[in-house]
């Protein structure tokens, strides 16, 4: 991990964390998750609790080594979520991950793992570099049509971003990981393609023993790595 870049921008990208074969296996296993079997394709929360392959991915040695630097100490796993983002899926609104988790500053970080090539047209992340330095920002309620293929928290409200921060798109290749600071404002583009799914495994981590909000929907709990 480029710690200097992570601290300066609030994110950094590490390539070739997962091999093509590993990406294929993680996608193949996703067809056995409840969301896929029901034909709904909403993000599947906590697949590591029922499918060991996602627990192994959370424990990936490269990711754990980078997260250890990001949170400044020995990490525990906290949450996984598998995103299908089939064609037509709406984007995730502007948010800070720590709005939901309420962990101490610097103790929590996310690893957004691309299992397919990710481009703007099929749902690339939108990042506001440097916005993590503001701490927790205010949010405003928004009214949008709910998309059953998207996370229920995706578009209820959005973070208000100070005008000095400008968004950038993060286009990355499969097997790459975007490490995200807990306070970095980010969102995602909608999938405007007709045939390109954007499968992603999100794993989140907290410095071992720190406080966090379990959440009614997520029901987070520490995972030994």
PDB file of C-alpha atoms in Angstrom:
ATOM      1  CA  UNK A   1       0.000   0.000   0.000  1.00  0.00           C
ATOM      2  CA  UNK A   2       1.095   3.552  -0.773  1.00  0.00           C
ATOM      3  CA  UNK A   3       0.489   4.871   2.749  1.00  0.00           C
ATOM      4  CA  UNK A   4       1.529   8.413   1.833  1.00  0.00           C
ATOM      5  CA  UNK A   5      -1.035   8.528  -0.973  1.00  0.00           C
ATOM      6  CA  UNK A   6      -3.697   6.941   1.227  1.00  0.00           C
ATOM      7  CA  UNK A   7      -3.159   9.542   3.939  1.00  0.00           C
ATOM      8  CA  UNK A   8      -3.019  12.419   1.457  1.00  0.00           C
ATOM      9  CA  UNK A   9      -5.914  11.503  -0.836  1.00  0.00           C
ATOM     10  CA  UNK A  10      -8.003   9.215   1.356  1.00  0.00           C
ATOM     11  CA  UNK A  11      -7.620   6.274  -0.989  1.00  0.00           C
ATOM     12  CA  UNK A  12      -5.091   4.288  -2.994  1.00  0.00           C
ATOM     13  CA  UNK A  13      -5.302   1.516  -5.573  1.00  0.00           C
ATOM     14  CA  UNK A  14      -3.376  -1.759  -5.439  1.00  0.00           C
ATOM     15  CA  UNK A  15      -3.336  -3.882  -8.586  1.00  0.00           C
ATOM     16  CA  UNK A  16      -3.159  -7.667  -8.981  1.00  0.00           C
ATOM     17  CA  UNK A  17      -4.361  -8.509  -5.495  1.00  0.00           C
ATOM     18  CA  UNK A  18      -6.576 -11.295  -6.834  1.00  0.00           C
ATOM     19  CA  UNK A  19      -5.736 -13.459  -9.848  1.00  0.00           C
ATOM     20  CA  UNK A  20      -8.138 -13.951 -12.736  1.00  0.00           C
ATOM     21  CA  UNK A  21      -8.836 -17.462 -11.454  1.00  0.00           C
ATOM     22  CA  UNK A  22      -9.657 -16.164  -7.965  1.00  0.00           C
ATOM     23  CA  UNK A  23     -11.981 -13.526  -9.430  1.00  0.00           C
ATOM     24  CA  UNK A  24     -13.733 -16.194 -11.476  1.00  0.00           C
ATOM     25  CA  UNK A  25     -14.233 -18.378  -8.395  1.00  0.00           C
ATOM     26  CA  UNK A  26     -15.624 -15.510  -6.315  1.00  0.00           C
ATOM     27  CA  UNK A  27     -18.089 -14.652  -9.098  1.00  0.00           C
ATOM     28  CA  UNK A  28     -19.042 -18.311  -9.605  1.00  0.00           C
ATOM     29  CA  UNK A  29     -19.778 -18.686  -5.881  1.00  0.00           C
ATOM     30  CA  UNK A  30     -21.972 -15.566  -5.995  1.00  0.00           C
ATOM     31  CA  UNK A  31     -24.491 -17.496  -8.113  1.00  0.00           C
ATOM     32  CA  UNK A  32     -25.118 -19.632  -5.004  1.00  0.00           C
ATOM     33  CA  UNK A  33     -25.977 -16.652  -2.790  1.00  0.00           C
ATOM     34  CA  UNK A  34     -29.601 -16.018  -1.870  1.00  0.00           C
ATOM     35  CA  UNK A  35     -29.803 -12.758  -3.802  1.00  0.00           C
ATOM     36  CA  UNK A  36     -28.805 -14.435  -7.064  1.00  0.00           C
ATOM     37  CA  UNK A  37     -30.865 -17.570  -6.530  1.00  0.00           C
ATOM     38  CA  UNK A  38     -33.977 -15.427  -6.057  1.00  0.00           C
ATOM     39  CA  UNK A  39     -33.177 -13.499  -9.242  1.00  0.00           C
ATOM     40  CA  UNK A  40     -33.086 -10.180  -7.370  1.00  0.00           C
ATOM     41  CA  UNK A  41     -29.353  -9.373  -7.587  1.00  0.00           C
ATOM     42  CA  UNK A  42     -29.389  -6.938  -4.655  1.00  0.00           C
ATOM     43  CA  UNK A  43     -26.058  -6.657  -2.789  1.00  0.00           C
ATOM     44  CA  UNK A  44     -25.618  -9.726  -0.597  1.00  0.00           C
ATOM     45  CA  UNK A  45     -24.673  -8.735   2.940  1.00  0.00           C
ATOM     46  CA  UNK A  46     -22.148 -10.779   4.947  1.00  0.00           C
ATOM     47  CA  UNK A  47     -21.532 -13.658   2.511  1.00  0.00           C
ATOM     48  CA  UNK A  48     -18.443 -14.609   4.535  1.00  0.00           C
ATOM     49  CA  UNK A  49     -20.754 -16.019   7.225  1.00  0.00           C
ATOM     50  CA  UNK A  50     -22.199 -18.693   4.946  1.00  0.00           C
ATOM     51  CA  UNK A  51     -19.640 -19.151   2.156  1.00  0.00           C
ATOM     52  CA  UNK A  52     -16.041 -19.737   3.202  1.00  0.00           C
ATOM     53  CA  UNK A  53     -14.538 -18.415  -0.026  1.00  0.00           C
ATOM     54  CA  UNK A  54     -15.525 -14.870   0.980  1.00  0.00           C
ATOM     55  CA  UNK A  55     -14.002 -15.296   4.431  1.00  0.00           C
ATOM     56  CA  UNK A  56     -10.782 -16.401   2.727  1.00  0.00           C
ATOM     57  CA  UNK A  57     -10.946 -13.303   0.511  1.00  0.00           C
ATOM     58  CA  UNK A  58     -11.402 -11.077   3.564  1.00  0.00           C
ATOM     59  CA  UNK A  59      -8.267 -12.708   5.001  1.00  0.00           C
ATOM     60  CA  UNK A  60      -6.223 -12.171   1.816  1.00  0.00           C
ATOM     61  CA  UNK A  61      -2.653 -11.562   3.011  1.00  0.00           C
ATOM     62  CA  UNK A  62      -2.017  -8.601   0.698  1.00  0.00           C
ATOM     63  CA  UNK A  63      -5.208  -6.888   1.824  1.00  0.00           C
ATOM     64  CA  UNK A  64      -4.611  -7.535   5.518  1.00  0.00           C
ATOM     65  CA  UNK A  65      -1.055  -6.173   5.235  1.00  0.00           C
ATOM     66  CA  UNK A  66      -2.310  -2.993   3.569  1.00  0.00           C
ATOM     67  CA  UNK A  67      -5.219  -2.556   5.961  1.00  0.00           C
ATOM     68  CA  UNK A  68      -2.844  -2.956   8.902  1.00  0.00           C
ATOM     69  CA  UNK A  69      -1.053   0.152   7.654  1.00  0.00           C
ATOM     70  CA  UNK A  70      -4.305   1.976   6.919  1.00  0.00           C
ATOM     71  CA  UNK A  71      -5.742   1.531  10.425  1.00  0.00           C
ATOM     72  CA  UNK A  72      -2.424   1.767  12.271  1.00  0.00           C
ATOM     73  CA  UNK A  73      -2.535  -1.572  14.017  1.00  0.00           C
ATOM     74  CA  UNK A  74      -3.732  -5.163  13.957  1.00  0.00           C
ATOM     75  CA  UNK A  75      -7.103  -5.288  12.160  1.00  0.00           C
ATOM     76  CA  UNK A  76     -10.201  -7.392  12.547  1.00  0.00           C
ATOM     77  CA  UNK A  77     -12.631  -8.033   9.728  1.00  0.00           C
ATOM     78  CA  UNK A  78     -15.976  -6.321  10.140  1.00  0.00           C
ATOM     79  CA  UNK A  79     -18.213  -6.713   7.111  1.00  0.00           C
ATOM     80  CA  UNK A  80     -18.421  -8.162   3.617  1.00  0.00           C
ATOM     81  CA  UNK A  81     -20.884  -7.314   0.866  1.00  0.00           C
ATOM     82  CA  UNK A  82     -21.102  -8.730  -2.645  1.00  0.00           C
ATOM     83  CA  UNK A  83     -22.313  -6.297  -5.319  1.00  0.00           C
ATOM     84  CA  UNK A  84     -23.678  -7.705  -8.583  1.00  0.00           C
ATOM     85  CA  UNK A  85     -24.441  -4.363 -10.257  1.00  0.00           C
ATOM     86  CA  UNK A  86     -26.177  -5.917 -13.240  1.00  0.00           C
ATOM     87  CA  UNK A  87     -26.831  -3.694 -16.289  1.00  0.00           C
ATOM     88  CA  UNK A  88     -29.280  -0.947 -15.380  1.00  0.00           C
ATOM     89  CA  UNK A  89     -28.404  -0.848 -11.669  1.00  0.00           C
ATOM     90  CA  UNK A  90     -28.412   2.658 -10.200  1.00  0.00           C
ATOM     91  CA  UNK A  91     -25.296   4.134  -8.606  1.00  0.00           C
ATOM     92  CA  UNK A  92     -24.633   4.428  -4.868  1.00  0.00           C
ATOM     93  CA  UNK A  93     -25.085   8.005  -3.613  1.00  0.00           C
ATOM     94  CA  UNK A  94     -22.366  10.166  -2.028  1.00  0.00           C
ATOM     95  CA  UNK A  95     -21.469   8.821   1.401  1.00  0.00           C
ATOM     96  CA  UNK A  96     -18.778   8.250   3.988  1.00  0.00           C
ATOM     97  CA  UNK A  97     -18.489   4.684   5.264  1.00  0.00           C
ATOM     98  CA  UNK A  98     -17.985   5.838   8.836  1.00  0.00           C
ATOM     99  CA  UNK A  99     -21.390   7.542   8.776  1.00  0.00           C
ATOM    100  CA  UNK A 100     -22.772   4.008   9.174  1.00  0.00           C
ATOM    101  CA  UNK A 101     -20.021   2.412  11.296  1.00  0.00           C
ATOM    102  CA  UNK A 102     -19.207   5.220  13.769  1.00  0.00           C
ATOM    103  CA  UNK A 103     -15.683   3.974  14.471  1.00  0.00           C
ATOM    104  CA  UNK A 104     -12.913   6.156  15.934  1.00  0.00           C
ATOM    105  CA  UNK A 105     -11.096   8.320  13.387  1.00  0.00           C
ATOM    106  CA  UNK A 106      -8.399   6.325  11.600  1.00  0.00           C
ATOM    107  CA  UNK A 107      -9.484   2.969  13.005  1.00  0.00           C
ATOM    108  CA  UNK A 108     -11.670   1.803  10.115  1.00  0.00           C
ATOM    109  CA  UNK A 109     -11.051   1.285   6.385  1.00  0.00           C
ATOM    110  CA  UNK A 110     -12.563  -0.528   3.412  1.00  0.00           C
ATOM    111  CA  UNK A 111     -11.210  -2.700   0.614  1.00  0.00           C
ATOM    112  CA  UNK A 112     -13.298  -2.433  -2.572  1.00  0.00           C
ATOM    113  CA  UNK A 113     -12.246  -5.439  -4.668  1.00  0.00           C
ATOM    114  CA  UNK A 114     -13.043  -5.401  -8.394  1.00  0.00           C
ATOM    115  CA  UNK A 115     -13.805  -8.861  -9.785  1.00  0.00           C
ATOM    116  CA  UNK A 116     -14.405  -7.527 -13.306  1.00  0.00           C
ATOM    117  CA  UNK A 117     -12.874  -4.639 -15.212  1.00  0.00           C
ATOM    118  CA  UNK A 118     -14.547  -1.514 -13.866  1.00  0.00           C
ATOM    119  CA  UNK A 119     -15.161   1.497 -16.088  1.00  0.00           C
ATOM    120  CA  UNK A 120     -17.393   4.548 -15.815  1.00  0.00           C
ATOM    121  CA  UNK A 121     -20.050   2.992 -18.024  1.00  0.00           C
ATOM    122  CA  UNK A 122     -20.508  -0.108 -15.838  1.00  0.00           C
ATOM    123  CA  UNK A 123     -20.340   1.504 -12.398  1.00  0.00           C
ATOM    124  CA  UNK A 124     -16.904   2.846 -11.486  1.00  0.00           C
ATOM    125  CA  UNK A 125     -16.385   4.473  -8.118  1.00  0.00           C
ATOM    126  CA  UNK A 126     -16.526   8.261  -7.853  1.00  0.00           C
ATOM    127  CA  UNK A 127     -14.065   9.624  -5.278  1.00  0.00           C
ATOM    128  CA  UNK A 128     -13.580  13.056  -3.712  1.00  0.00           C
ATOM    129  CA  UNK A 129      -9.814  13.100  -2.992  1.00  0.00           C
ATOM    130  CA  UNK A 130      -8.855  14.792   0.262  1.00  0.00           C
ATOM    131  CA  UNK A 131     -12.400  14.933   1.616  1.00  0.00           C
ATOM    132  CA  UNK A 132     -11.469  12.500   4.402  1.00  0.00           C
ATOM    133  CA  UNK A 133      -9.608  15.343   6.129  1.00  0.00           C
ATOM    134  CA  UNK A 134     -12.947  17.008   6.919  1.00  0.00           C
ATOM    135  CA  UNK A 135     -14.062  14.266   9.311  1.00  0.00           C
ATOM    136  CA  UNK A 136     -17.740  13.424   9.396  1.00  0.00           C
ATOM    137  CA  UNK A 137     -19.667  15.716   7.055  1.00  0.00           C
ATOM    138  CA  UNK A 138     -23.384  16.607   7.131  1.00  0.00           C
ATOM    139  CA  UNK A 139     -25.913  14.704   5.046  1.00  0.00           C
ATOM    140  CA  UNK A 140     -29.105  15.726   3.306  1.00  0.00           C
ATOM    141  CA  UNK A 141     -32.153  13.568   2.698  1.00  0.00           C
ATOM    142  CA  UNK A 142     -32.897  12.799  -0.939  1.00  0.00           C
ATOM    143  CA  UNK A 143     -35.938  11.338  -2.634  1.00  0.00           C
ATOM    144  CA  UNK A 144     -35.241   8.878  -5.426  1.00  0.00           C
ATOM    145  CA  UNK A 145     -36.970   5.854  -6.847  1.00  0.00           C
ATOM    146  CA  UNK A 146     -35.725   2.776  -5.028  1.00  0.00           C
ATOM    147  CA  UNK A 147     -33.761   0.245  -7.076  1.00  0.00           C
ATOM    148  CA  UNK A 148     -34.252  -3.309  -5.788  1.00  0.00           C
ATOM    149  CA  UNK A 149     -30.867  -4.269  -7.235  1.00  0.00           C
ATOM    150  CA  UNK A 150     -29.054  -1.697  -5.084  1.00  0.00           C
ATOM    151  CA  UNK A 151     -28.243  -1.512  -1.369  1.00  0.00           C
ATOM    152  CA  UNK A 152     -31.215  -0.096   0.618  1.00  0.00           C
ATOM    153  CA  UNK A 153     -28.909   2.568   2.102  1.00  0.00           C
ATOM    154  CA  UNK A 154     -27.680   3.666  -1.324  1.00  0.00           C
ATOM    155  CA  UNK A 155     -29.927   6.642  -1.999  1.00  0.00           C
ATOM    156  CA  UNK A 156     -31.823   7.638   1.147  1.00  0.00           C
ATOM    157  CA  UNK A 157     -29.470  10.541   1.831  1.00  0.00           C
ATOM    158  CA  UNK A 158     -26.198  11.931   0.530  1.00  0.00           C
ATOM    159  CA  UNK A 159     -23.129  13.605   1.976  1.00  0.00           C
ATOM    160  CA  UNK A 160     -22.785  17.351   1.483  1.00  0.00           C
ATOM    161  CA  UNK A 161     -19.305  17.866   0.000  1.00  0.00           C
ATOM    162  CA  UNK A 162     -17.437  21.178   0.440  1.00  0.00           C
ATOM    163  CA  UNK A 163     -16.992  22.906  -2.924  1.00  0.00           C
ATOM    164  CA  UNK A 164     -13.183  22.700  -2.906  1.00  0.00           C
ATOM    165  CA  UNK A 165     -13.255  18.931  -3.425  1.00  0.00           C
ATOM    166  CA  UNK A 166     -13.635  17.711  -7.000  1.00  0.00           C
ATOM    167  CA  UNK A 167     -14.768  14.196  -7.944  1.00  0.00           C
ATOM    168  CA  UNK A 168     -12.673  11.725  -9.933  1.00  0.00           C
ATOM    169  CA  UNK A 169     -13.659   8.386 -11.440  1.00  0.00           C
ATOM    170  CA  UNK A 170     -11.670   5.310 -10.440  1.00  0.00           C
ATOM    171  CA  UNK A 171     -11.449   2.959 -13.412  1.00  0.00           C
ATOM    172  CA  UNK A 172      -9.588  -0.209 -12.430  1.00  0.00           C
ATOM    173  CA  UNK A 173      -8.871  -3.687 -13.744  1.00  0.00           C
ATOM    174  CA  UNK A 174     -10.225  -6.904 -12.281  1.00  0.00           C
ATOM    175  CA  UNK A 175      -8.253  -8.170  -9.325  1.00  0.00           C
ATOM    176  CA  UNK A 176      -7.444  -4.635  -8.166  1.00  0.00           C
ATOM    177  CA  UNK A 177      -8.431  -3.166  -4.797  1.00  0.00           C
ATOM    178  CA  UNK A 178      -9.355   0.398  -3.879  1.00  0.00           C
ATOM    179  CA  UNK A 179      -8.530   1.078  -0.231  1.00  0.00           C
ATOM    180  CA  UNK A 180     -10.902   3.706   1.149  1.00  0.00           C
ATOM    181  CA  UNK A 181     -10.450   5.848   4.259  1.00  0.00           C
ATOM    182  CA  UNK A 182     -13.453   5.762   6.585  1.00  0.00           C
ATOM    183  CA  UNK A 183     -14.208   9.458   5.959  1.00  0.00           C
ATOM    184  CA  UNK A 184     -13.503   9.647   2.223  1.00  0.00           C
ATOM    185  CA  UNK A 185     -16.618  10.770   0.362  1.00  0.00           C
ATOM    186  CA  UNK A 186     -17.359   8.365  -2.470  1.00  0.00           C
ATOM    187  CA  UNK A 187     -20.185   7.172  -4.677  1.00  0.00           C
ATOM    188  CA  UNK A 188     -20.574   5.018  -7.771  1.00  0.00           C
ATOM    189  CA  UNK A 189     -21.772   5.474 -11.314  1.00  0.00           C
ATOM    190  CA  UNK A 190     -24.856   3.616 -12.581  1.00  0.00           C
ATOM    191  CA  UNK A 191     -24.308   0.644 -14.830  1.00  0.00           C
ATOM    192  CA  UNK A 192     -25.366   2.018 -18.220  1.00  0.00           C
ATOM    193  CA  UNK A 193     -24.222  -0.992 -20.238  1.00  0.00           C
ATOM    194  CA  UNK A 194     -26.483  -3.612 -21.776  1.00  0.00           C
ATOM    195  CA  UNK A 195     -24.394  -6.659 -20.955  1.00  0.00           C
ATOM    196  CA  UNK A 196     -21.543  -5.885 -18.521  1.00  0.00           C
ATOM    197  CA  UNK A 197     -22.062  -6.800 -14.885  1.00  0.00           C
ATOM    198  CA  UNK A 198     -19.807  -5.114 -12.322  1.00  0.00           C
ATOM    199  CA  UNK A 199     -19.184  -7.675  -9.614  1.00  0.00           C
ATOM    200  CA  UNK A 200     -17.367  -6.326  -6.565  1.00  0.00           C
ATOM    201  CA  UNK A 201     -16.552  -7.751  -3.151  1.00  0.00           C
ATOM    202  CA  UNK A 202     -16.418  -5.116  -0.435  1.00  0.00           C
ATOM    203  CA  UNK A 203     -14.589  -6.044   2.759  1.00  0.00           C
ATOM    204  CA  UNK A 204     -14.324  -3.655   5.689  1.00  0.00           C
ATOM    205  CA  UNK A 205     -11.932  -3.719   8.632  1.00  0.00           C
ATOM    206  CA  UNK A 206     -11.448  -2.112  12.024  1.00  0.00           C
ATOM    207  CA  UNK A 207      -8.465  -1.838  14.325  1.00  0.00           C
ATOM    208  CA  UNK A 208      -8.837  -4.748  16.716  1.00  0.00           C
ATOM    209  CA  UNK A 209     -10.822  -3.949  19.846  1.00  0.00           C
ATOM    210  CA  UNK A 210     -12.132  -0.527  18.738  1.00  0.00           C
ATOM    211  CA  UNK A 211     -15.762   0.460  19.145  1.00  0.00           C
ATOM    212  CA  UNK A 212     -18.176   0.410  16.200  1.00  0.00           C
ATOM    213  CA  UNK A 213     -21.892   0.444  15.466  1.00  0.00           C
ATOM    214  CA  UNK A 214     -23.167  -3.075  14.684  1.00  0.00           C
ATOM    215  CA  UNK A 215     -26.097  -1.731  12.635  1.00  0.00           C
ATOM    216  CA  UNK A 216     -29.632  -3.090  12.442  1.00  0.00           C
ATOM    217  CA  UNK A 217     -29.250  -4.149   8.798  1.00  0.00           C
ATOM    218  CA  UNK A 218     -25.585  -5.175   8.715  1.00  0.00           C
ATOM    219  CA  UNK A 219     -25.258  -6.617  12.244  1.00  0.00           C
ATOM    220  CA  UNK A 220     -21.486  -6.163  12.123  1.00  0.00           C
ATOM    221  CA  UNK A 221     -19.190  -8.128  14.390  1.00  0.00           C
ATOM    222  CA  UNK A 222     -15.432  -8.541  14.574  1.00  0.00           C
ATOM    223  CA  UNK A 223     -13.893 -11.352  12.541  1.00  0.00           C
ATOM    224  CA  UNK A 224     -10.547 -12.853  13.509  1.00  0.00           C
ATOM    225  CA  UNK A 225      -8.054 -12.577  10.662  1.00  0.00           C
TER     226      UNK A 225
END
